[in-house]
Tab-separated table of C-alpha atoms in Angstrom:
chain	number	residue	atom	x	y	z
A	1	MET	CA	-47.860	9.951	-89.739
A	2	LEU	CA	-46.955	6.212	-89.335
A	3	PRO	CA	-44.266	5.855	-87.100
A	4	VAL	CA	-40.860	4.478	-88.424
A	5	PRO	CA	-40.343	1.089	-87.314
A	6	GLN	CA	-36.858	1.429	-84.821
A	7	GLU	CA	-34.564	-1.259	-85.258
A	8	THR	CA	-33.926	-4.207	-83.803
A	9	ALA	CA	-30.717	-4.509	-82.032
A	10	GLY	CA	-29.950	-7.760	-84.244
A	11	GLU	CA	-30.615	-5.781	-87.326
A	12	SER	CA	-28.768	-3.436	-85.895
A	13	ALA	CA	-25.365	-5.806	-84.600
A	14	TYR	CA	-25.465	-7.418	-88.438
A	15	ARG	CA	-25.440	-4.378	-90.679
A	16	SER	CA	-22.749	-2.916	-88.752
A	17	ILE	CA	-20.390	-5.840	-88.699
A	18	ARG	CA	-21.151	-6.322	-92.344
A	19	SER	CA	-20.439	-2.758	-93.153
A	20	ASP	CA	-17.114	-3.177	-91.154
A	21	ILE	CA	-16.397	-5.966	-93.266
A	22	ILE	CA	-17.451	-4.890	-96.315
A	23	GLY	CA	-15.275	-1.340	-96.149
A	24	GLY	CA	-12.179	-3.819	-94.818
A	25	ARG	CA	-12.246	-2.055	-91.300
A	26	LEU	CA	-12.510	-5.846	-90.029
A	27	ALA	CA	-9.448	-7.270	-92.156
A	28	PRO	CA	-9.759	-10.625	-94.034
A	29	CYS	CA	-9.321	-13.442	-91.786
A	30	SER	CA	-9.391	-11.892	-88.790
A	31	ARG	CA	-10.732	-13.760	-85.253
A	32	LEU	CA	-13.907	-12.263	-84.135
A	33	ARG	CA	-13.966	-13.102	-80.637
A	34	LEU	CA	-17.034	-13.036	-79.197
A	35	GLU	CA	-16.368	-10.882	-75.744
A	36	ALA	CA	-14.011	-8.591	-77.819
A	37	LEU	CA	-17.076	-7.997	-80.538
A	38	LYS	CA	-19.469	-7.407	-77.807
A	39	GLU	CA	-17.590	-4.513	-76.859
A	40	ARG	CA	-16.945	-2.905	-79.809
A	41	TYR	CA	-20.549	-3.271	-81.557
A	42	SER	CA	-22.492	-3.171	-77.850
A	43	ALA	CA	-24.577	-6.433	-78.001
A	44	SER	CA	-25.018	-10.027	-76.187
A	45	VAL	CA	-23.070	-12.869	-77.544
A	46	SER	CA	-26.407	-14.504	-78.737
A	47	THR	CA	-27.388	-11.291	-80.726
A	48	LEU	CA	-23.451	-11.424	-82.157
A	49	ARG	CA	-23.556	-15.415	-82.864
A	50	GLU	CA	-27.270	-14.526	-84.663
A	51	SER	CA	-25.297	-11.905	-86.917
A	52	LEU	CA	-22.502	-13.809	-87.505
A	53	TYR	CA	-24.170	-16.729	-88.769
A	54	ARG	CA	-26.248	-14.548	-91.135
A	55	LEU	CA	-23.035	-13.378	-92.574
A	56	SER	CA	-22.236	-16.686	-93.023
A	57	ALA	CA	-24.793	-17.556	-95.018
A	58	GLU	CA	-24.106	-14.542	-96.946
A	59	GLY	CA	-19.774	-15.586	-97.265
A	60	LEU	CA	-18.702	-12.663	-95.563
A	61	VAL	CA	-18.066	-14.752	-92.296
A	62	ARG	CA	-16.370	-18.160	-91.816
A	63	SER	CA	-18.226	-20.381	-89.059
A	64	GLU	CA	-15.438	-22.964	-88.081
A	65	GLY	CA	-17.264	-25.035	-86.195
A	66	GLN	CA	-16.216	-25.123	-82.326
A	67	ARG	CA	-13.314	-22.785	-83.363
A	68	GLY	CA	-15.267	-19.734	-83.528
A	69	PHE	CA	-16.094	-17.509	-86.235
A	70	GLU	CA	-13.172	-15.462	-88.428
A	71	VAL	CA	-14.114	-12.576	-91.731
A	72	ALA	CA	-13.999	-14.493	-94.927
A	73	ALA	CA	-10.946	-14.793	-96.752
A	74	VAL	CA	-9.483	-12.525	-100.060
A	75	THR	CA	-8.269	-14.338	-102.907
A	76	GLN	CA	-7.323	-13.635	-106.439
A	77	GLU	CA	-9.418	-16.747	-107.727
A	78	GLU	CA	-12.554	-15.659	-105.973
A	79	PHE	CA	-12.454	-12.241	-106.987
A	80	GLN	CA	-12.297	-13.294	-110.755
A	81	GLN	CA	-15.405	-15.923	-109.659
A	82	LEU	CA	-17.212	-12.840	-108.573
A	83	ALA	CA	-16.028	-10.577	-111.236
A	84	ASP	CA	-17.512	-13.816	-113.446
A	85	LEU	CA	-20.833	-13.409	-111.782
A	86	ARG	CA	-21.396	-9.856	-111.442
A	87	GLU	CA	-21.351	-9.193	-114.842
A	88	LEU	CA	-23.394	-12.160	-115.445
A	89	LEU	CA	-26.427	-10.853	-113.781
A	90	GLU	CA	-25.685	-6.994	-114.332
A	91	CYS	CA	-25.685	-7.390	-117.875
A	92	HIS	CA	-28.826	-9.763	-117.348
A	93	ALA	CA	-30.126	-7.363	-115.660
A	94	LEU	CA	-29.114	-3.959	-117.553
A	95	ARG	CA	-31.175	-5.834	-120.761
A	96	GLU	CA	-34.090	-5.819	-118.977
A	97	ALA	CA	-34.434	-2.184	-117.055
A	98	PHE	CA	-33.138	-0.623	-120.765
A	99	HIS	CA	-36.551	-2.264	-122.003
A	100	LYS	CA	-39.231	-2.172	-118.874
A	101	GLY	CA	-37.211	1.504	-117.448
A	102	ASP	CA	-39.559	4.730	-117.575
A	103	LEU	CA	-38.764	8.385	-117.581
A	104	GLU	CA	-38.910	8.269	-113.635
A	105	TRP	CA	-36.044	5.452	-113.918
A	106	GLU	CA	-34.065	7.671	-116.287
A	107	GLY	CA	-34.111	10.639	-113.568
A	108	ARG	CA	-32.993	7.846	-110.893
A	109	VAL	CA	-30.409	7.280	-113.016
A	110	VAL	CA	-28.997	10.649	-114.207
A	111	GLY	CA	-28.955	12.030	-110.188
A	112	ALA	CA	-27.045	8.900	-109.206
A	113	TYR	CA	-24.276	9.594	-111.888
A	114	HIS	CA	-24.140	13.129	-110.899
A	115	LYS	CA	-23.325	12.308	-107.465
A	116	LEU	CA	-20.483	9.162	-108.522
A	117	GLU	CA	-19.130	11.695	-111.131
A	118	SER	CA	-18.871	14.886	-108.489
A	119	MET	CA	-16.592	11.868	-106.133
A	120	GLU	CA	-14.676	10.777	-108.664
A	121	ARG	CA	-13.295	14.035	-110.213
A	122	LEU	CA	-12.645	14.721	-106.114
A	123	MET	CA	-10.808	12.016	-106.433
A	124	MET	CA	-8.879	12.305	-109.365
A	125	ALA	CA	-7.981	16.021	-108.410
A	126	GLY	CA	-6.328	14.066	-104.932
A	127	ASP	CA	-8.651	13.994	-102.193
A	128	THR	CA	-8.819	10.464	-101.146
A	129	SER	CA	-10.399	11.745	-98.159
A	130	ARG	CA	-13.770	11.177	-99.779
A	131	SER	CA	-13.173	7.184	-101.211
A	132	ALA	CA	-15.926	6.058	-98.839
A	133	GLU	CA	-18.190	8.211	-100.251
A	134	TRP	CA	-16.793	7.478	-103.681
A	135	LYS	CA	-17.788	3.643	-103.394
A	136	ARG	CA	-21.107	4.214	-101.842
A	137	TYR	CA	-21.836	6.421	-105.037
A	138	ASP	CA	-20.201	3.901	-107.123
A	139	ARG	CA	-22.663	0.942	-106.008
A	140	GLU	CA	-25.682	3.343	-105.782
A	141	PHE	CA	-25.181	4.300	-109.894
A	142	HIS	CA	-24.992	0.709	-111.026
A	143	HIS	CA	-27.445	-1.029	-108.806
A	144	THR	CA	-29.784	2.146	-110.629
A	145	LEU	CA	-28.741	1.129	-113.749
A	146	ILE	CA	-30.624	-2.209	-113.125
A	147	SER	CA	-33.294	-1.415	-110.744
A	148	ALA	CA	-36.249	-1.630	-113.668
A	149	CYS	CA	-35.422	-4.796	-114.248
A	150	GLY	CA	-38.829	-6.146	-112.345
A	151	SER	CA	-37.159	-8.938	-110.581
A	152	ALA	CA	-36.706	-8.356	-106.726
A	153	GLU	CA	-35.168	-11.581	-106.603
A	154	LEU	CA	-32.219	-10.180	-109.319
A	155	LEU	CA	-32.209	-7.358	-107.396
A	156	GLN	CA	-31.496	-9.326	-103.887
A	157	VAL	CA	-28.710	-11.736	-105.598
A	158	TYR	CA	-26.819	-9.075	-107.082
A	159	GLY	CA	-26.503	-6.649	-104.089
A	160	ALA	CA	-25.180	-9.693	-102.473
A	161	ILE	CA	-22.840	-10.455	-105.388
A	162	PHE	CA	-21.766	-6.773	-106.167
A	163	ASP	CA	-20.862	-6.196	-101.905
A	164	ARG	CA	-18.782	-9.339	-101.964
A	165	TYR	CA	-16.986	-7.882	-105.095
A	166	GLN	CA	-16.692	-4.386	-103.862
A	167	ARG	CA	-15.085	-5.915	-100.840
A	168	TYR	CA	-12.140	-6.630	-103.096
A	169	GLN	CA	-11.604	-3.724	-104.591
A	170	ILE	CA	-11.797	-1.637	-100.774
A	171	VAL	CA	-9.504	-4.267	-99.462
A	172	ALA	CA	-6.861	-3.608	-102.731
A	173	VAL	CA	-7.644	0.337	-102.302
A	174	ILE	CA	-8.842	-0.176	-105.874
A	175	PHE	CA	-9.505	3.334	-107.823
A	176	ARG	CA	-8.090	3.269	-111.465
A	177	GLY	CA	-8.941	6.993	-111.712
A	178	LYS	CA	-9.867	8.081	-115.172
A	179	PRO	CA	-10.024	5.505	-117.653
A	180	ALA	CA	-13.004	3.918	-114.744
A	181	ALA	CA	-14.838	7.366	-114.842
A	182	GLN	CA	-15.056	7.410	-118.757
A	183	GLU	CA	-16.159	3.772	-118.520
A	184	HIS	CA	-19.377	5.001	-116.166
A	185	ARG	CA	-19.868	8.266	-118.437
A	186	MET	CA	-20.714	5.701	-121.056
A	187	LEU	CA	-22.638	3.254	-119.689
A	188	LEU	CA	-24.800	6.412	-118.782
A	189	ASP	CA	-25.322	7.476	-122.667
A	190	ALA	CA	-25.704	3.795	-123.265
A	191	ALA	CA	-28.390	3.341	-120.626
A	192	LEU	CA	-29.849	7.135	-122.101
A	193	ALA	CA	-29.949	5.550	-125.692
A	194	ARG	CA	-31.214	2.529	-124.438
A	195	ASP	CA	-28.561	0.265	-126.083
A	196	ALA	CA	-27.959	-2.718	-123.521
A	197	GLU	CA	-25.251	-4.725	-126.058
A	198	ARG	CA	-22.942	-1.568	-126.157
A	199	ALA	CA	-23.776	-1.824	-122.293
A	200	ALA	CA	-22.611	-4.436	-121.903
A	201	GLY	CA	-19.529	-4.387	-123.600
A	202	ILE	CA	-18.685	-1.536	-121.326
A	203	LEU	CA	-19.399	-3.494	-118.231
A	204	HIS	CA	-17.343	-5.786	-119.379
A	205	GLN	CA	-14.364	-3.773	-120.280
A	206	HIS	CA	-14.985	-2.539	-116.693
A	207	ILE	CA	-15.313	-5.504	-114.681
A	208	ALA	CA	-12.659	-6.856	-116.468
A	209	ALA	CA	-10.120	-4.006	-115.953
A	210	CYS	CA	-10.937	-4.039	-112.643
A	211	VAL	CA	-9.868	-7.257	-112.132
A	212	ALA	CA	-6.711	-6.588	-113.593
A	213	HIS	CA	-5.094	-4.231	-112.273
A	214	THR	CA	-5.657	-5.773	-109.235
A	215	VAL	CA	-3.603	-8.496	-110.305
A	216	GLU	CA	-1.219	-6.285	-112.313
A	217	THR	CA	-0.487	-4.104	-109.165
A	218	GLY	CA	-0.337	-7.371	-106.069
A	219	GLN	CA	-2.654	-4.992	-103.308
A	220	LEU	CA	-4.679	-7.928	-103.238
A	221	SER	CA	-2.265	-10.395	-102.643
A	222	SER	CA	-0.427	-8.219	-99.906
A	223	ALA	CA	-3.824	-7.995	-98.326
A	224	ALA	CA	-4.657	-11.751	-98.389
A	225	SER	CA	-0.792	-12.254	-96.935
A	226	ASP	CA	-0.851	-10.113	-94.304
A	227	PRO	CA	-4.075	-10.755	-91.856
A	228	THR	CA	-3.621	-8.295	-89.378
A	229	PRO	CA	-6.503	-9.079	-86.696
A	230	SER	CA	-8.173	-6.733	-85.391
A	231	ILE	CA	-10.321	-8.293	-82.664
A	232	HIS	CA	-8.342	-10.144	-80.197
A	233	GLY	CA	-8.918	-12.463	-77.153
A	234	ARG	CA	-10.360	-16.180	-76.368
A	235	LEU	CA	-12.915	-18.648	-77.254
A	236	ASN	CA	-15.328	-19.178	-74.657
A	237	LYS	CA	-17.462	-21.917	-73.893
A	238	SER	CA	-20.389	-20.204	-76.124
A	239	GLU	CA	-18.317	-20.838	-79.423
A	240	THR	CA	-18.575	-24.188	-79.354
A	241	LEU	CA	-22.231	-25.229	-80.010
A	242	ALA	CA	-21.493	-24.612	-84.426
A	243	SER	CA	-22.753	-28.472	-84.677
A	244	VAL	CA	-25.943	-28.326	-83.175
A	245	GLY	CA	-26.896	-24.897	-85.158
A	246	GLU	CA	-25.871	-26.655	-88.168
A	247	THR	CA	-28.507	-29.398	-87.699
A	248	ALA	CA	-31.583	-27.456	-86.815
A	249	TRP	CA	-30.915	-24.980	-89.890
A	250	ARG	CA	-30.896	-27.722	-91.943
A	251	CYS	CA	-33.859	-29.467	-90.144
A	252	ILE	CA	-35.651	-25.991	-90.463
A	253	ARG	CA	-34.672	-25.528	-93.968
A	254	ALA	CA	-35.313	-28.967	-95.256
A	255	ASP	CA	-39.055	-28.384	-93.740
A	256	ILE	CA	-39.718	-25.252	-95.442
A	257	ILE	CA	-38.501	-26.321	-98.656
A	258	ALA	CA	-40.722	-29.298	-98.340
A	259	GLY	CA	-43.905	-27.018	-97.572
A	260	LYS	CA	-44.089	-28.839	-94.106
A	261	LEU	CA	-43.453	-25.292	-92.972
A	262	PRO	CA	-46.172	-24.303	-94.668
A	263	PRO	CA	-45.484	-20.423	-96.543
A	264	GLY	CA	-46.730	-17.715	-94.089
A	265	LYS	CA	-46.574	-19.732	-91.367
A	266	LYS	CA	-45.582	-18.141	-87.642
A	267	LEU	CA	-43.054	-19.766	-86.701
A	268	LYS	CA	-42.743	-19.464	-82.404
A	269	LEU	CA	-39.093	-20.402	-81.169
A	270	SER	CA	-41.040	-22.473	-78.063
A	271	ASN	CA	-42.959	-24.919	-80.030
A	272	LEU	CA	-40.045	-24.592	-82.669
A	273	GLN	CA	-38.046	-25.650	-78.652
A	274	GLU	CA	-40.627	-28.984	-78.759
A	275	ASP	CA	-39.930	-30.231	-82.762
A	276	TYR	CA	-36.474	-29.283	-83.477
A	277	ASP	CA	-35.480	-30.497	-79.617
A	278	THR	CA	-32.695	-27.155	-79.583
A	279	SER	CA	-32.485	-24.221	-77.938
A	280	VAL	CA	-34.146	-20.593	-78.194
A	281	THR	CA	-30.865	-19.463	-78.521
A	282	THR	CA	-29.942	-22.392	-81.780
A	283	LEU	CA	-33.242	-21.349	-82.978
A	284	ARG	CA	-32.803	-18.077	-83.329
A	285	GLU	CA	-29.069	-18.288	-84.977
A	286	ALA	CA	-30.647	-20.651	-87.402
A	287	LEU	CA	-33.337	-18.289	-88.341
A	288	ASN	CA	-31.308	-15.842	-88.879
A	289	ARG	CA	-29.356	-17.743	-91.192
A	290	LEU	CA	-32.474	-18.457	-92.783
A	291	THR	CA	-33.547	-15.047	-93.493
A	292	SER	CA	-30.356	-14.430	-95.096
A	293	GLU	CA	-31.508	-16.946	-97.199
A	294	GLY	CA	-34.503	-15.457	-98.176
A	295	PHE	CA	-36.813	-18.835	-96.566
A	296	VAL	CA	-37.692	-16.874	-93.166
A	297	VAL	CA	-39.034	-13.327	-92.867
A	298	ALA	CA	-37.769	-11.605	-89.620
A	299	GLU	CA	-40.282	-9.483	-88.060
A	300	GLY	CA	-38.484	-7.339	-85.527
A	301	GLN	CA	-39.908	-7.447	-82.261
A	302	ARG	CA	-42.875	-9.649	-83.519
A	303	GLY	CA	-40.642	-13.146	-84.091
A	304	PHE	CA	-40.459	-14.517	-87.470
A	305	GLU	CA	-42.499	-16.399	-90.000
A	306	VAL	CA	-41.853	-18.896	-93.277
A	307	ALA	CA	-41.815	-16.595	-96.446
A	308	PRO	CA	-44.760	-16.334	-98.644
A	309	ILE	CA	-44.620	-17.577	-102.246
A	310	SER	CA	-45.878	-16.192	-105.200
A	311	ALA	CA	-46.968	-16.322	-108.799
A	312	GLU	CA	-44.322	-13.759	-109.612
A	313	ASN	CA	-42.092	-14.589	-107.329
A	314	ALA	CA	-42.389	-18.345	-108.643
A	315	ARG	CA	-41.190	-16.711	-112.325
A	316	GLU	CA	-38.451	-14.520	-110.913
A	317	LEU	CA	-36.587	-18.006	-109.726
A	318	ALA	CA	-37.677	-19.710	-113.225
A	319	GLU	CA	-35.922	-16.912	-115.389
A	320	LEU	CA	-33.190	-16.569	-112.458
A	321	ARG	CA	-32.243	-20.458	-112.713
A	322	LEU	CA	-32.148	-20.217	-116.024
A	323	LEU	CA	-29.396	-17.824	-116.302
A	324	VAL	CA	-26.836	-19.043	-113.646
A	325	GLU	CA	-27.505	-22.497	-114.656
A	326	GLY	CA	-27.479	-21.654	-118.713
A	327	ARG	CA	-24.027	-20.040	-117.742
A	328	ALA	CA	-22.704	-23.137	-115.084
A	329	LEU	CA	-23.936	-25.735	-118.376
A	330	GLU	CA	-21.492	-23.717	-120.728
A	331	ASP	CA	-18.556	-24.249	-118.444
A	332	SER	CA	-19.577	-26.946	-117.261
A	333	PHE	CA	-19.301	-28.236	-121.450
A	334	ALA	CA	-16.462	-26.686	-121.776
A	335	HIS	CA	-14.402	-27.744	-118.973
A	336	GLY	CA	-15.582	-30.962	-117.859
A	337	ASP	CA	-13.548	-34.692	-118.002
A	338	ILE	CA	-14.213	-38.167	-118.750
A	339	ASP	CA	-14.802	-38.160	-114.412
A	340	TRP	CA	-17.676	-35.510	-115.059
A	341	GLU	CA	-19.451	-37.195	-117.605
A	342	ALA	CA	-19.204	-40.541	-115.482
A	343	ARG	CA	-21.394	-38.675	-112.798
A	344	VAL	CA	-23.620	-37.400	-115.127
A	345	VAL	CA	-24.298	-40.874	-116.282
A	346	ALA	CA	-24.787	-42.040	-112.644
A	347	ALA	CA	-26.902	-39.170	-111.803
A	348	TYR	CA	-29.074	-39.990	-114.909
A	349	HIS	CA	-29.215	-43.025	-114.524
A	350	LYS	CA	-30.995	-42.728	-111.123
A	351	LEU	CA	-33.380	-40.378	-111.904
A	352	ALA	CA	-34.686	-42.012	-115.034
A	353	THR	CA	-35.191	-44.952	-112.446
A	354	MET	CA	-37.270	-43.126	-110.457
A	355	GLU	CA	-38.937	-41.496	-113.121
A	356	ALA	CA	-39.773	-45.088	-114.687
A	357	GLU	CA	-41.760	-45.180	-111.382
A	358	MET	CA	-43.372	-42.508	-110.916
A	359	ALA	CA	-44.669	-43.446	-114.814
A	360	ASN	CA	-45.942	-46.788	-113.178
A	361	GLY	CA	-48.007	-44.657	-110.794
A	362	ASN	CA	-45.629	-45.282	-107.810
A	363	LEU	CA	-45.650	-42.139	-106.191
A	364	GLN	CA	-44.575	-43.296	-103.112
A	365	VAL	CA	-40.826	-42.649	-104.491
A	366	ALA	CA	-41.813	-38.519	-105.386
A	367	GLU	CA	-39.256	-37.671	-102.451
A	368	LEU	CA	-36.080	-40.048	-103.928
A	369	TRP	CA	-37.261	-38.308	-107.169
A	370	LYS	CA	-37.152	-34.531	-106.598
A	371	ARG	CA	-33.483	-36.025	-104.500
A	372	TYR	CA	-32.007	-37.717	-107.811
A	373	ASP	CA	-33.598	-34.319	-110.106
A	374	TRP	CA	-31.370	-32.570	-107.882
A	375	GLN	CA	-28.424	-34.072	-107.817
A	376	PHE	CA	-28.926	-34.574	-112.012
A	377	HIS	CA	-28.911	-30.878	-112.426
A	378	GLN	CA	-25.521	-30.485	-109.781
A	379	ALA	CA	-23.663	-32.828	-111.327
A	380	LEU	CA	-24.542	-31.402	-114.982
A	381	THR	CA	-23.357	-27.536	-113.611
A	382	SER	CA	-20.771	-29.569	-111.652
A	383	ALA	CA	-17.455	-28.654	-113.904
A	384	CYS	CA	-18.002	-25.053	-114.064
A	385	GLY	CA	-15.207	-24.519	-112.167
A	386	SER	CA	-16.999	-21.470	-110.194
A	387	GLN	CA	-18.133	-22.433	-106.307
A	388	VAL	CA	-19.342	-19.006	-106.056
A	389	LEU	CA	-21.461	-20.185	-109.040
A	390	MET	CA	-22.302	-23.520	-107.972
A	391	HIS	CA	-23.148	-21.818	-104.527
A	392	LEU	CA	-25.995	-19.210	-106.127
A	393	HIS	CA	-27.007	-21.896	-108.007
A	394	ASN	CA	-27.520	-23.937	-105.073
A	395	ALA	CA	-29.433	-21.541	-103.645
A	396	VAL	CA	-31.714	-20.747	-106.058
A	397	PHE	CA	-32.490	-24.534	-107.526
A	398	ASP	CA	-33.748	-24.777	-103.611
A	399	LYS	CA	-36.302	-22.100	-103.730
A	400	TYR	CA	-37.201	-23.103	-107.231
A	401	LEU	CA	-37.427	-26.686	-105.188
A	402	ARG	CA	-39.619	-25.419	-102.785
A	403	TYR	CA	-42.588	-23.850	-105.206
A	404	GLN	CA	-42.553	-27.614	-106.657
A	405	LEU	CA	-43.064	-29.602	-103.657
A	406	ILE	CA	-45.559	-27.086	-102.089
A	407	ALA	CA	-47.622	-27.946	-105.726
A	408	LEU	CA	-46.695	-31.667	-105.892
A	409	SER	CA	-45.902	-30.717	-109.329
A	410	TYR	CA	-44.720	-33.654	-111.805
A	411	ARG	CA	-45.112	-33.052	-115.579
A	412	GLY	CA	-44.017	-37.010	-115.752
A	413	ARG	CA	-42.992	-37.781	-119.939
A	414	ILE	CA	-42.705	-34.204	-120.448
A	415	ALA	CA	-40.399	-33.705	-117.368
A	416	ALA	CA	-38.577	-37.217	-117.941
A	417	ASP	CA	-38.358	-36.286	-122.122
A	418	GLU	CA	-36.330	-32.900	-121.059
A	419	HIS	CA	-34.291	-34.106	-118.861
A	420	ARG	CA	-32.747	-37.293	-121.745
A	421	ALA	CA	-32.458	-34.254	-123.803
A	422	LEU	CA	-30.259	-32.678	-121.558
A	423	TYR	CA	-28.290	-36.187	-120.940
A	424	ASP	CA	-28.027	-36.681	-124.583
A	425	CYS	CA	-26.690	-33.018	-124.613
A	426	THR	CA	-24.281	-33.063	-122.208
A	427	LEU	CA	-22.554	-36.191	-124.374
A	428	ARG	CA	-22.477	-34.183	-127.255
A	429	ARG	CA	-21.248	-31.080	-125.789
A	430	ASP	CA	-24.280	-29.236	-126.762
A	431	ALA	CA	-24.751	-26.235	-124.574
A	432	GLU	CA	-26.740	-23.886	-126.581
A	433	GLY	CA	-29.395	-26.685	-127.427
A	434	ALA	CA	-29.177	-27.900	-123.198
A	435	GLN	CA	-29.554	-24.263	-122.538
A	436	GLU	CA	-33.325	-24.350	-125.023
A	437	ILE	CA	-33.836	-27.861	-123.632
A	438	LEU	CA	-33.384	-25.741	-120.026
A	439	GLN	CA	-35.732	-23.449	-120.830
A	440	HIS	CA	-38.491	-24.728	-121.768
A	441	HIS	CA	-37.968	-26.970	-118.601
A	442	LEU	CA	-37.786	-24.299	-115.922
A	443	ARG	CA	-40.596	-22.291	-117.690
A	444	GLY	CA	-42.749	-24.857	-118.256
A	445	GLY	CA	-42.312	-26.528	-114.984
A	446	THR	CA	-42.709	-23.178	-113.368
A	447	GLU	CA	-46.348	-23.151	-115.691
A	448	HIS	CA	-47.025	-26.436	-114.234
A	449	ALA	CA	-46.683	-25.546	-110.694
A	450	LEU	CA	-48.923	-22.352	-111.063
A	451	ALA	CA	-52.001	-24.373	-113.293
A	452	THR	CA	-52.126	-26.524	-109.973
A	453	GLY	CA	-53.656	-23.399	-108.052
A	454	THR	CA	-51.421	-24.195	-104.986
A	455	ILE	CA	-49.827	-20.751	-105.222
A	456	ALA	CA	-51.571	-17.647	-104.829
A	457	ALA	CA	-51.277	-15.314	-108.358
């Protein structure tokens, strides 16, 4: 029997702090003083900083530069944005899981529901001492429902959004009782009947009712307006290095996306010290942050390496970007004003100019072309009205872009024509047409990149 790998001190601290934030034991807006955290989590300052930067990449901690760290605030606006994004991701994943799931998946769903239903009966009978188990089984049930969707990228993103959403439920002490329990039962029935459309309707009702219940009770406003700090102490010198860490993170991240640090490369701290002219402590903070983003793989005591690439992952990212960007386009087309249109016009002009240069054989502008491609798609989605959606779009776009740059993929006139068609749809506010073009754009770009042979199957 193979030995079970021991969890590192850094992983243990990260998981403990993350659990305490999601569980509300570290209250919103609490200052996270490193000296006090050392005692609470029995970890060194450097280990704690690595964990906090990793959590800041997940939206659970706020890094305040030279002022240190604090637990991310809660707001009704962000709760609604998280709810909308959770529904988008979960509904899509449900459809895929209902189509692909086998009898083993059905068994896991039924088992997860049994645990959740048992806890809900106890909660409705007045036993609130089991609330932590109830939320754990609620998470397990929803995750099991979508576990057969076939996309590791989608499951990872959904898990992060669900945890942030659940944090709001715990902070606001939300339990709707019988209506929520009935909705869970209906979701189980829809899963066993493989009725994805019915499940999507139930899920919409489930999430909307939770948000409405929070607004009606005012519990979230109370929690947000009275953030009782649970960690006290003074700022110290080790909390003044954020700007250096930010620079290292940005530089290493850019080199991974551009392929200058190739997939699978071992990231030896001694070599990185020389290449990026910074300390081992700062490098570890940056690498842990990149681990949370999926650009780096942490190998416990063996260090770090650049995340691998595969054809399967490239296609997963294309489909996830299509889902997220498609929704952002729809919302931007509905809400964008004349200033938004002007940003799109300006961004398209720069992109079209670079594409003309590329068409004339000037490949030296390839880096500018990719930058303006990013700016164009960013402008298209910038009026969607959701910071949470935009943040996810940016993260997925950069992981998708990494494949394009590693493959040195440029489809020439085809891509330029698709960008022009997206631009025309924007000015007509034709969201459905834009989504159809985007589908061809992303799937075609992915298959073209894979056809270069630079990405393993």
